[in-house]
Coordinates of N, CA and C in Angstrom, one line a residue:
M1 N 35.2 27.0 8.7 CA 35.5 26.5 10.1 C 36.5 27.5 10.8
T2 N 36.1 27.9 12.0 CA 36.9 28.8 12.8 C 38.0 28.1 13.6
P3 N 39.2 28.6 13.6 CA 40.3 27.9 14.4 C 40.1 28.1 15.9
C4 N 40.5 27.1 16.7 CA 40.4 27.1 18.1 C 41.5 26.3 18.8
A5 N 41.6 26.4 20.1 CA 42.6 25.7 20.8 C 41.8 24.6 21.7
V6 N 42.5 23.5 21.9 CA 41.9 22.4 22.7 C 43.0 22.0 23.7
V7 N 42.7 22.2 25.0 CA 43.6 21.8 26.1 C 43.0 20.7 26.9
I8 N 43.6 19.5 26.9 CA 43.0 18.4 27.6 C 43.9 18.0 28.8
G9 N 43.3 17.8 29.9 CA 44.0 17.6 31.1 C 44.2 18.8 32.0
V10 N 43.1 19.6 32.0 CA 43.1 20.9 32.7 C 42.6 20.7 34.1
G11 N 43.3 21.2 35.1 CA 42.8 21.2 36.5 C 42.5 22.6 37.0
A12 N 43.3 23.0 38.0 CA 43.1 24.3 38.6 C 43.6 25.4 37.6
V13 N 43.1 26.6 37.9 CA 43.6 27.8 37.1 C 45.1 27.9 37.2
Q14 N 45.6 27.7 38.5 CA 47.0 27.8 38.7 C 47.7 26.5 38.5
G15 N 47.9 26.1 37.2 CA 48.5 24.9 36.8 C 48.9 25.0 35.3
I16 N 49.5 24.0 34.8 CA 50.0 24.1 33.4 C 48.8 24.2 32.4
G17 N 47.8 23.3 32.6 CA 46.7 23.3 31.7 C 45.9 24.6 31.7
G18 N 45.7 25.1 32.9 CA 45.0 26.4 33.1 C 45.7 27.5 32.5
A19 N 47.0 27.6 32.7 CA 47.9 28.6 32.1 C 47.9 28.6 30.6
V20 N 48.0 27.4 30.0 CA 47.9 27.3 28.6 C 46.6 27.8 28.0
C21 N 45.5 27.5 28.7 CA 44.2 27.9 28.3 C 44.1 29.4 28.2
L22 N 44.6 30.1 29.3 CA 44.6 31.5 29.4 C 45.4 32.2 28.4
R23 N 46.6 31.6 28.1 CA 47.5 32.2 27.1 C 46.9 32.0 25.7
S24 N 46.3 30.9 25.4 CA 45.7 30.7 24.1 C 44.5 31.7 23.9
A25 N 43.7 31.9 24.9 CA 42.6 32.8 24.8 C 43.0 34.2 24.7
K26 N 44.1 34.6 25.3 CA 44.7 35.9 25.2 C 45.1 36.2 23.7
A27 N 45.5 35.2 23.0 CA 45.8 35.3 21.6 C 44.6 35.4 20.7
G28 N 43.4 35.2 21.2 CA 42.2 35.4 20.4 C 41.5 34.1 20.0
L29 N 42.1 32.9 20.5 CA 41.4 31.7 20.1 C 40.3 31.3 21.1
H30 N 39.2 30.7 20.6 CA 38.3 30.1 21.4 C 38.9 28.8 22.0
V31 N 38.8 28.7 23.3 CA 39.5 27.6 24.0 C 38.5 26.6 24.5
Y32 N 38.7 25.3 24.2 CA 38.0 24.2 24.8 C 38.8 23.7 26.0
V33 N 38.3 23.9 27.2 CA 38.9 23.6 28.4 C 38.4 22.2 28.9
A34 N 39.2 21.2 28.7 CA 38.8 19.8 28.9 C 39.5 19.2 30.1
G35 N 38.7 18.6 31.0 CA 39.3 17.9 32.2 C 38.3 17.1 32.9
R36 N 38.7 16.4 33.9 CA 37.8 15.5 34.6 C 36.9 16.2 35.6
T37 N 37.3 17.3 36.2 CA 36.5 17.9 37.2 C 35.8 19.2 36.8
A38 N 34.5 19.1 36.7 CA 33.7 20.3 36.2 C 34.0 21.6 36.9
S39 N 34.0 21.5 38.2 CA 34.2 22.8 39.0 C 35.5 23.5 38.7
K40 N 36.6 22.7 38.4 CA 37.9 23.2 38.1 C 37.9 23.9 36.7
I41 N 37.5 23.1 35.7 CA 37.5 23.7 34.4 C 36.6 24.8 34.2
E42 N 35.5 24.9 34.9 CA 34.6 26.0 34.9 C 35.2 27.2 35.5
Q43 N 36.1 27.1 36.5 CA 36.8 28.2 37.0 C 37.8 28.8 36.0
V44 N 38.4 27.9 35.2 CA 39.3 28.4 34.2 C 38.5 29.1 33.1
V45 N 37.4 28.6 32.7 CA 36.5 29.3 31.7 C 36.1 30.6 32.2
A46 N 35.7 30.7 33.5 CA 35.3 32.0 34.1 C 36.4 33.0 34.1
Q47 N 37.6 32.5 34.3 CA 38.8 33.5 34.3 C 39.0 34.0 32.9
I48 N 38.9 33.1 31.9 CA 39.1 33.5 30.6 C 38.1 34.5 30.1
I49 N 36.9 34.3 30.4 CA 35.8 35.2 30.1 C 36.0 36.6 30.8
K50 N 36.4 36.5 32.1 CA 36.7 37.7 32.8 C 37.7 38.6 32.2
Q51 N 38.7 37.9 31.5 CA 39.8 38.6 30.8 C 39.5 39.0 29.4
G52 N 38.2 38.7 29.0 CA 37.8 39.1 27.7 C 37.9 38.1 26.6
G53 N 38.2 36.8 27.0 CA 38.4 35.8 26.0 C 37.1 34.9 25.9
Q54 N 37.2 33.9 25.1 CA 36.1 33.0 24.8 C 36.6 31.5 25.1
A55 N 35.7 30.8 25.8 CA 36.1 29.4 26.2 C 34.8 28.6 26.5
S56 N 35.0 27.3 26.4 CA 33.9 26.3 26.7 C 34.5 25.2 27.6
A57 N 33.8 24.8 28.6 CA 34.2 23.7 29.5 C 33.7 22.4 28.9
Y58 N 34.5 21.4 29.0 CA 34.1 20.1 28.6 C 34.7 19.0 29.5
V59 N 33.8 18.3 30.2 CA 34.2 17.2 31.1 C 34.5 16.0 30.3
I60 N 35.7 15.4 30.6 CA 36.1 14.2 29.8 C 37.0 13.3 30.6
D61 N 36.9 12.0 30.3 CA 37.9 11.0 30.7 C 38.6 10.7 29.5
S62 N 39.8 11.2 29.3 CA 40.6 11.1 28.1 C 41.2 9.7 27.9
T63 N 41.0 8.8 28.8 CA 41.4 7.4 28.6 C 40.3 6.6 27.9
K64 N 39.2 7.2 27.7 CA 38.1 6.5 27.0 C 37.9 7.0 25.6
P65 N 38.2 6.1 24.6 CA 38.1 6.5 23.2 C 36.9 7.2 22.8
A66 N 35.7 6.7 23.2 CA 34.4 7.3 22.8 C 34.3 8.8 23.3
E67 N 34.9 9.1 24.5 CA 34.8 10.4 25.0 C 35.7 11.4 24.3
V68 N 36.9 10.9 23.9 CA 37.8 11.7 23.1 C 37.2 12.0 21.8
T69 N 36.7 11.0 21.1 CA 36.0 11.2 19.8 C 34.9 12.2 19.9
A70 N 34.1 12.1 21.0 CA 32.9 12.9 21.2 C 33.3 14.4 21.3
L71 N 34.4 14.6 22.0 CA 34.9 16.0 22.2 C 35.2 16.6 20.9
F72 N 36.0 16.0 20.1 CA 36.4 16.5 18.8 C 35.2 16.7 17.8
Q73 N 34.3 15.7 17.9 CA 33.1 15.9 17.1 C 32.3 17.1 17.5
H74 N 32.2 17.3 18.8 CA 31.5 18.4 19.4 C 32.1 19.7 18.9
I75 N 33.4 19.8 18.8 CA 34.1 21.0 18.3 C 33.7 21.2 16.8
A76 N 33.7 20.1 16.0 CA 33.4 20.2 14.6 C 31.9 20.6 14.4
D77 N 31.0 20.1 15.3 CA 29.6 20.5 15.2 C 29.4 22.0 15.5
E78 N 30.3 22.6 16.2 CA 30.3 24.0 16.5 C 31.0 24.8 15.4
Q79 N 31.4 24.1 14.3 CA 32.0 24.8 13.2 C 33.4 25.4 13.6
R80 N 34.1 24.6 14.4 CA 35.5 25.0 14.7 C 36.4 23.9 14.4
V81 N 37.7 24.2 14.1 CA 38.7 23.2 13.9 C 39.9 23.5 14.7
P82 N 40.5 22.5 15.3 CA 41.7 22.7 16.2 C 42.9 23.3 15.5
E83 N 43.4 24.3 16.0 CA 44.7 24.9 15.5 C 45.8 24.5 16.4
L84 N 45.5 24.4 17.7 CA 46.4 24.0 18.7 C 45.7 23.0 19.6
V85 N 46.4 21.9 19.8 CA 45.9 20.8 20.8 C 47.0 20.5 21.8
V86 N 46.7 20.6 23.0 CA 47.7 20.3 24.1 C 47.2 19.1 24.9
H87 N 48.0 18.1 25.0 CA 47.7 17.0 25.9 C 48.5 17.1 27.2
N88 N 47.8 17.3 28.3 CA 48.5 17.6 29.6 C 48.0 16.6 30.7
V89 N 47.8 15.4 30.3 CA 47.3 14.4 31.2 C 48.4 13.5 31.9
G90 N 48.2 13.2 33.1 CA 49.1 12.2 33.8 C 49.8 12.7 35.0
G91 N 49.5 12.1 36.2 CA 50.2 12.5 37.4 C 51.3 11.6 37.8
N92 N 52.3 12.1 38.5 CA 53.5 11.2 38.9 C 53.3 10.6 40.2
T93 N 52.5 9.6 40.3 CA 52.3 8.9 41.6 C 53.4 7.9 41.8
P94 N 54.0 7.9 43.0 CA 55.1 7.0 43.3 C 54.5 5.6 43.8
S95 N 55.3 4.6 43.7 CA 54.9 3.3 44.2 C 56.1 2.4 44.4
R96 N 56.1 1.6 45.5 CA 57.2 0.7 45.8 C 57.1 -0.5 44.8
F97 N 58.1 -0.8 44.1 CA 58.1 -1.8 43.0 C 57.6 -3.1 43.5
L98 N 58.1 -3.7 44.5 CA 57.7 -5.0 45.0 C 56.3 -5.1 45.5
H99 N 55.7 -3.9 45.7 CA 54.3 -3.9 46.2 C 53.3 -3.3 45.2
T100 N 53.8 -3.1 44.0 CA 53.0 -2.5 42.9 C 52.2 -3.6 42.2
E101 N 50.9 -3.4 42.2 CA 50.0 -4.4 41.5 C 49.8 -4.0 40.0
A102 N 49.4 -5.0 39.2 CA 49.3 -4.8 37.8 C 48.3 -3.7 37.5
S103 N 47.3 -3.6 38.3 CA 46.2 -2.5 38.1 C 46.8 -1.1 38.1
F104 N 47.9 -0.9 39.0 CA 48.5 0.4 39.1 C 49.2 0.7 37.8
Y105 N 50.0 -0.3 37.3 CA 50.7 -0.1 36.0 C 49.7 0.3 34.9
E106 N 48.6 -0.5 34.8 CA 47.6 -0.2 33.8 C 47.0 1.2 33.9
H107 N 46.7 1.6 35.2 CA 46.1 2.9 35.4 C 47.0 4.0 34.9
L108 N 48.3 3.9 35.3 CA 49.2 5.0 34.8 C 49.5 4.9 33.3
W109 N 49.5 3.7 32.8 CA 49.7 3.6 31.3 C 48.6 4.3 30.6
R110 N 47.3 4.1 31.1 CA 46.2 4.7 30.5 C 46.3 6.3 30.5
T111 N 46.7 6.8 31.7 CA 46.7 8.2 31.8 C 47.9 8.9 31.2
T112 N 49.0 8.3 31.3 CA 50.2 8.9 30.7 C 50.4 8.6 29.2
F113 N 50.0 7.4 28.8 CA 50.2 7.1 27.3 C 49.0 7.0 26.5
L114 N 48.1 6.1 26.9 CA 46.9 5.9 26.1 C 46.1 7.1 25.8
A115 N 45.9 7.9 26.9 CA 45.1 9.2 26.7 C 45.8 10.0 25.6
G116 N 47.1 10.1 25.6 CA 47.9 10.8 24.6 C 47.7 10.3 23.2
A117 N 47.7 9.0 23.1 CA 47.5 8.3 21.8 C 46.1 8.6 21.2
L118 N 45.1 8.6 22.1 CA 43.7 8.8 21.7 C 43.6 10.3 21.2
V119 N 44.1 11.2 22.0 CA 44.0 12.6 21.7 C 44.8 12.9 20.4
G120 N 46.0 12.3 20.3 CA 46.8 12.5 19.1 C 46.1 12.1 17.9
Q121 N 45.5 10.9 17.9 CA 44.8 10.4 16.7 C 43.7 11.3 16.3
E122 N 42.9 11.8 17.2 CA 41.8 12.7 16.9 C 42.3 14.0 16.4
A123 N 43.3 14.5 17.0 CA 43.9 15.8 16.6 C 44.4 15.8 15.2
V124 N 45.2 14.8 14.9 CA 45.8 14.6 13.6 C 44.7 14.5 12.5
R125 N 43.7 13.7 12.9 CA 42.6 13.5 11.9 C 41.9 14.8 11.6
R126 N 41.7 15.7 12.5 CA 41.0 16.9 12.3 C 41.9 18.0 11.7
M127 N 43.2 17.9 11.9 CA 44.1 18.9 11.4 C 44.6 18.7 10.0
L128 N 44.7 17.4 9.6 CA 45.3 17.1 8.3 C 44.6 17.8 7.2
P129 N 43.3 17.8 7.1 CA 42.6 18.4 6.0 C 43.0 19.9 5.8
Q130 N 43.3 20.6 6.9 CA 43.7 22.0 6.7 C 45.2 22.2 6.5
G131 N 45.9 21.1 6.6 CA 47.4 21.2 6.3 C 48.2 21.9 7.3
H132 N 47.7 22.2 8.5 CA 48.6 22.8 9.5 C 47.9 22.6 10.9
G133 N 48.7 22.9 11.9 CA 48.2 22.7 13.3 C 49.4 22.3 14.2
T134 N 49.2 22.5 15.5 CA 50.2 22.2 16.5 C 49.7 21.3 17.5
L135 N 50.4 20.2 17.8 CA 50.0 19.2 18.8 C 51.2 19.1 19.8
I136 N 50.9 19.4 21.0 CA 51.9 19.5 22.1 C 51.6 18.5 23.2
F137 N 52.6 17.7 23.5 CA 52.4 16.7 24.6 C 53.3 17.2 25.8
T138 N 52.7 17.2 27.0 CA 53.4 17.5 28.2 C 54.2 16.3 28.7
G139 N 55.5 16.4 28.8 CA 56.3 15.3 29.3 C 56.8 15.6 30.7
A140 N 57.8 14.8 31.1 CA 58.4 15.0 32.5 C 59.8 14.5 32.4
S141 N 60.6 14.7 33.5 CA 62.0 14.2 33.5 C 61.9 12.7 33.4
A142 N 60.8 12.1 33.8 CA 60.6 10.6 33.7 C 60.5 10.2 32.3
S143 N 60.2 11.1 31.3 CA 60.2 10.7 29.9 C 61.6 10.3 29.5
L144 N 62.6 10.8 30.2 CA 64.0 10.6 29.7 C 64.7 9.5 30.6
R145 N 64.3 9.4 31.9 CA 65.0 8.5 32.8 C 64.1 8.1 33.9
G146 N 64.3 6.8 34.3 CA 63.5 6.3 35.4 C 64.2 6.5 36.8
K147 N 63.4 6.8 37.8 CA 63.9 7.0 39.1 C 63.3 6.0 40.1
P148 N 63.9 5.7 41.2 CA 63.3 4.8 42.2 C 61.9 5.3 42.6
M149 N 61.0 4.3 42.7 CA 59.6 4.6 43.1 C 58.7 5.1 42.0
F150 N 59.3 5.3 40.8 CA 58.5 5.9 39.7 C 58.6 5.0 38.5
A151 N 58.7 3.7 38.6 CA 58.8 2.8 37.5 C 57.6 2.9 36.5
A152 N 56.4 2.9 37.1 CA 55.2 2.9 36.3 C 55.1 4.2 35.6
F153 N 55.3 5.3 36.2 CA 55.2 6.6 35.6 C 56.2 6.8 34.5
A154 N 57.4 6.4 34.8 CA 58.5 6.5 33.8 C 58.2 5.7 32.5
A155 N 57.7 4.5 32.7 CA 57.3 3.6 31.6 C 56.3 4.3 30.7
G156 N 55.3 4.9 31.3 CA 54.2 5.6 30.5 C 54.7 6.8 29.8
K157 N 55.5 7.6 30.5 CA 56.0 8.9 30.0 C 57.0 8.6 28.9
A158 N 57.8 7.6 29.0 CA 58.8 7.3 28.0 C 58.1 6.8 26.7
S159 N 57.0 6.1 26.9 CA 56.2 5.6 25.8 C 55.5 6.8 25.1
L160 N 55.0 7.8 25.8 CA 54.4 9.0 25.2 C 55.5 9.8 24.4
R161 N 56.7 9.9 24.9 CA 57.7 10.6 24.2 C 58.0 9.9 22.9
N162 N 58.2 8.6 22.9 CA 58.5 7.9 21.6 C 57.3 8.0 20.6
F163 N 56.1 8.0 21.2 CA 54.9 8.2 20.4 C 54.9 9.5 19.7
A164 N 55.2 10.6 20.5 CA 55.3 11.9 19.9 C 56.3 12.0 18.8
Q165 N 57.5 11.3 19.0 CA 58.5 11.3 17.9 C 57.9 10.7 16.6
S166 N 57.2 9.6 16.8 CA 56.6 8.9 15.7 C 55.7 9.8 14.9
L167 N 54.8 10.5 15.6 CA 53.8 11.4 15.0 C 54.6 12.5 14.3
A168 N 55.6 13.1 14.9 CA 56.3 14.2 14.3 C 57.0 13.7 13.0
R169 N 57.5 12.6 13.0 CA 58.2 12.1 11.8 C 57.2 11.7 10.7
E170 N 56.0 11.3 11.1 CA 55.0 10.9 10.1 C 54.3 12.1 9.5
F171 N 54.0 13.1 10.3 CA 53.1 14.1 9.8 C 53.7 15.5 9.6
A172 N 55.0 15.7 10.0 CA 55.6 17.0 9.8 C 55.6 17.5 8.4
G173 N 55.8 16.6 7.5 CA 55.8 16.9 6.0 C 54.4 17.3 5.5
Q174 N 53.4 17.0 6.3 CA 52.0 17.3 5.9 C 51.6 18.6 6.7
G175 N 52.5 19.3 7.3 CA 52.2 20.6 7.9 C 51.8 20.5 9.4
L176 N 51.9 19.4 10.0 CA 51.6 19.3 11.5 C 52.8 19.4 12.3
H177 N 52.8 20.3 13.2 CA 53.9 20.5 14.2 C 53.6 19.7 15.5
V178 N 54.4 18.7 15.7 CA 54.2 17.9 16.9 C 55.4 18.1 17.8
A179 N 55.1 18.5 19.1 CA 56.2 18.8 20.0 C 56.0 18.1 21.3
H180 N 57.1 17.8 22.0 CA 57.1 17.2 23.3 C 57.9 18.0 24.3
V181 N 57.2 18.4 25.4 CA 57.9 19.4 26.3 C 58.2 18.6 27.6
V182 N 59.5 18.6 28.0 CA 59.9 17.9 29.2 C 59.8 18.9 30.3
I183 N 58.9 18.7 31.3 CA 58.8 19.6 32.5 C 59.8 19.0 33.5
D184 N 60.9 19.6 33.7 CA 61.9 19.1 34.6 C 62.0 19.9 35.8
G185 N 61.2 19.7 36.8 CA 61.2 20.4 38.0 C 59.8 20.6 38.6
A186 N 59.7 21.0 39.8 CA 58.4 21.2 40.5 C 57.7 22.4 39.9
V187 N 56.4 22.3 39.7 CA 55.6 23.4 39.1 C 54.9 24.2 40.3
D188 N 55.0 25.5 40.2 CA 54.4 26.3 41.2 C 52.9 26.5 41.0
G189 N 52.2 25.3 41.2 CA 50.8 25.3 40.9 C 50.0 24.8 42.1
D190 N 48.7 24.7 42.0 CA 47.9 24.2 43.1 C 48.1 22.8 43.5
R191 N 48.6 21.9 42.6 CA 48.8 20.5 42.9 C 49.8 20.4 44.1
I192 N 50.8 21.2 44.0 CA 51.9 21.1 45.1 C 51.5 22.1 46.2
N193 N 51.1 23.3 45.8 CA 50.9 24.4 46.8 C 49.8 24.1 47.8
Q194 N 48.8 23.3 47.4 CA 47.7 23.0 48.3 C 47.8 21.7 49.0
L195 N 48.9 21.0 48.7 CA 49.1 19.7 49.3 C 49.3 19.8 50.8
G196 N 48.5 19.1 51.6 CA 48.6 19.1 53.0 C 48.1 20.5 53.6
F197 N 47.0 21.0 53.0 CA 46.5 22.3 53.4 C 47.5 23.4 53.4
G198 N 48.3 23.4 52.4 CA 49.3 24.5 52.2 C 50.7 24.2 52.6
V199 N 50.9 23.0 53.3 CA 52.2 22.6 53.7 C 53.1 22.4 52.4
G200 N 52.5 22.0 51.3 CA 53.3 21.8 50.1 C 54.0 23.0 49.7
R201 N 53.3 24.2 49.7 CA 54.0 25.4 49.3 C 55.1 25.8 50.2
V202 N 55.0 25.6 51.5 CA 56.0 25.9 52.5 C 57.3 25.0 52.2
V203 N 57.0 23.7 52.1 CA 58.1 22.8 51.8 C 58.8 23.1 50.5
R204 N 58.0 23.4 49.5 CA 58.6 23.7 48.2 C 59.5 25.0 48.3
T205 N 59.0 26.0 49.0 CA 59.8 27.2 49.1 C 61.1 27.0 49.9
L206 N 61.0 26.2 51.0 CA 62.2 26.0 51.8 C 63.2 25.2 51.0
I207 N 62.8 24.3 50.2 CA 63.7 23.4 49.4 C 64.3 24.1 48.2
K208 N 63.4 24.7 47.4 CA 63.7 25.3 46.1 C 64.0 26.8 46.2
G209 N 63.4 27.5 47.2 CA 63.6 29.0 47.2 C 62.5 29.6 46.4
A210 N 62.5 30.9 46.4 CA 61.4 31.7 45.8 C 61.3 31.5 44.3
S211 N 62.4 31.3 43.6 CA 62.4 31.2 42.2 C 62.8 29.8 41.7
G212 N 62.7 28.8 42.6 CA 63.2 27.5 42.3 C 62.2 26.6 41.7
S213 N 61.0 27.1 41.3 CA 59.9 26.2 40.7 C 59.5 26.8 39.4
L214 N 59.0 26.0 38.5 CA 58.5 26.4 37.2 C 57.2 27.2 37.4
K215 N 57.0 28.4 36.8 CA 55.8 29.1 36.9 C 54.9 28.6 35.7
P216 N 53.7 28.3 36.0 CA 52.7 27.9 35.0 C 52.7 28.9 33.8
E217 N 52.7 30.1 34.1 CA 52.6 31.2 33.1 C 53.8 31.2 32.2
A218 N 54.9 30.9 32.7 CA 56.2 30.8 31.9 C 56.1 29.6 31.0
I219 N 55.6 28.5 31.6 CA 55.5 27.3 30.8 C 54.6 27.5 29.6
A220 N 53.4 28.2 29.9 CA 52.4 28.4 28.9 C 53.0 29.3 27.8
E221 N 53.8 30.3 28.1 CA 54.5 31.2 27.1 C 55.3 30.4 26.2
N222 N 56.0 29.4 26.7 CA 56.9 28.5 25.9 C 56.0 27.6 25.0
Y223 N 54.9 27.2 25.5 CA 54.0 26.4 24.6 C 53.5 27.2 23.5
W224 N 53.1 28.5 23.8 CA 52.6 29.4 22.7 C 53.7 29.7 21.7
H225 N 55.0 29.8 22.2 CA 56.1 30.1 21.3 C 56.2 28.9 20.3
L226 N 56.1 27.7 20.8 CA 56.2 26.5 19.9 C 55.1 26.6 18.9
H227 N 53.9 27.0 19.3 CA 52.8 27.1 18.3 C 53.1 28.1 17.2
Q228 N 53.8 29.2 17.6 CA 54.0 30.3 16.7 C 55.3 30.1 15.8
Q229 N 56.0 29.0 16.0 CA 57.3 28.9 15.3 C 57.0 28.7 13.8
P230 N 57.8 29.3 12.9 CA 57.7 29.2 11.5 C 58.1 27.8 11.0
I231 N 57.5 27.3 9.9 CA 57.8 26.0 9.5 C 59.2 25.7 9.1
E232 N 60.0 26.8 8.9 CA 61.4 26.6 8.5 C 62.3 26.3 9.7
A233 N 61.7 26.4 10.9 CA 62.5 26.1 12.2 C 61.6 25.7 13.3
W234 N 61.2 24.4 13.2 CA 60.4 23.8 14.3 C 61.2 23.1 15.4
T235 N 60.8 23.3 16.6 CA 61.3 22.5 17.7 C 60.5 21.3 17.9
H236 N 61.1 20.2 18.1 CA 60.3 19.0 18.4 C 60.3 18.8 19.9
E237 N 61.5 18.8 20.5 CA 61.5 18.6 22.0 C 62.1 19.8 22.7
L238 N 61.5 20.2 23.7 CA 61.9 21.3 24.5 C 61.9 20.9 26.0
D239 N 63.0 21.2 26.7 CA 63.0 20.9 28.1 C 63.0 22.2 28.9
L240 N 62.1 22.3 29.9 CA 62.0 23.5 30.7 C 62.3 23.1 32.2
R241 N 63.1 24.0 32.8 CA 63.4 23.8 34.2 C 63.8 25.2 34.8
P242 N 63.6 25.3 36.1 CA 64.1 26.5 36.8 C 65.6 26.6 36.8
F243 N 66.1 27.8 36.9 CA 67.6 28.0 36.8 C 68.3 27.3 37.9
K244 N 67.7 26.9 39.0 CA 68.3 26.3 40.1 C 68.3 24.7 40.0
E245 N 67.5 24.2 39.1 CA 67.3 22.8 39.0 C 68.6 22.1 38.4
K246 N 69.1 21.1 39.0 CA 70.2 20.4 38.5 C 69.8 19.4 37.5
F247 N 70.6 19.2 36.4 CA 70.3 18.2 35.4 C 71.5 17.7 34.8

């Protein structure tokens, strides 16, 4: 079985998921680029191939157990085994508490926590027989503290953080490195920059300045560093923020 990387929750090339895919491919791994939107993940694959790497696009709704299982079975059928799995699913949608319906809580719970649980289960199942592998969950400042308007998001992200801790404590002794990365700050990616036909980029620059946002490439480099850590010194939780970000 040939080792590979699996990144779930990939959107635009200029984003955390896209950057992690590119960094993993640069290191020589075949990358499974998984996300909801075919056109976006195909652009990531095209960029990887353009740079001399190997990748496959896979459309998935990671909140559905059958689809997550199918992805990992597809990888096994192609005679590959995950060496690195990154769960990067979940958007921080605000909502006024007194006007928030139960369906909104359920939706965010599915994307921020349930998807991570499903991906984690399949990743661990595939990695255990080989006795090594890295599983990284993308967190947020909401993983640590709740803020006004983000009760549903904070609940899901805090659950994912505790889930990651449970996996780390259960499987570290069997060779699996489970890490949780707190993204504390705005990301200089398409999600913000293309908001309002480019207004998002202008507002971000005015508020944060030229170097006041997290660069996706820098985040990806930190993810890759986690994957490369020797077993004698593993990081479980890493928080990343721009130098200007208050904390």
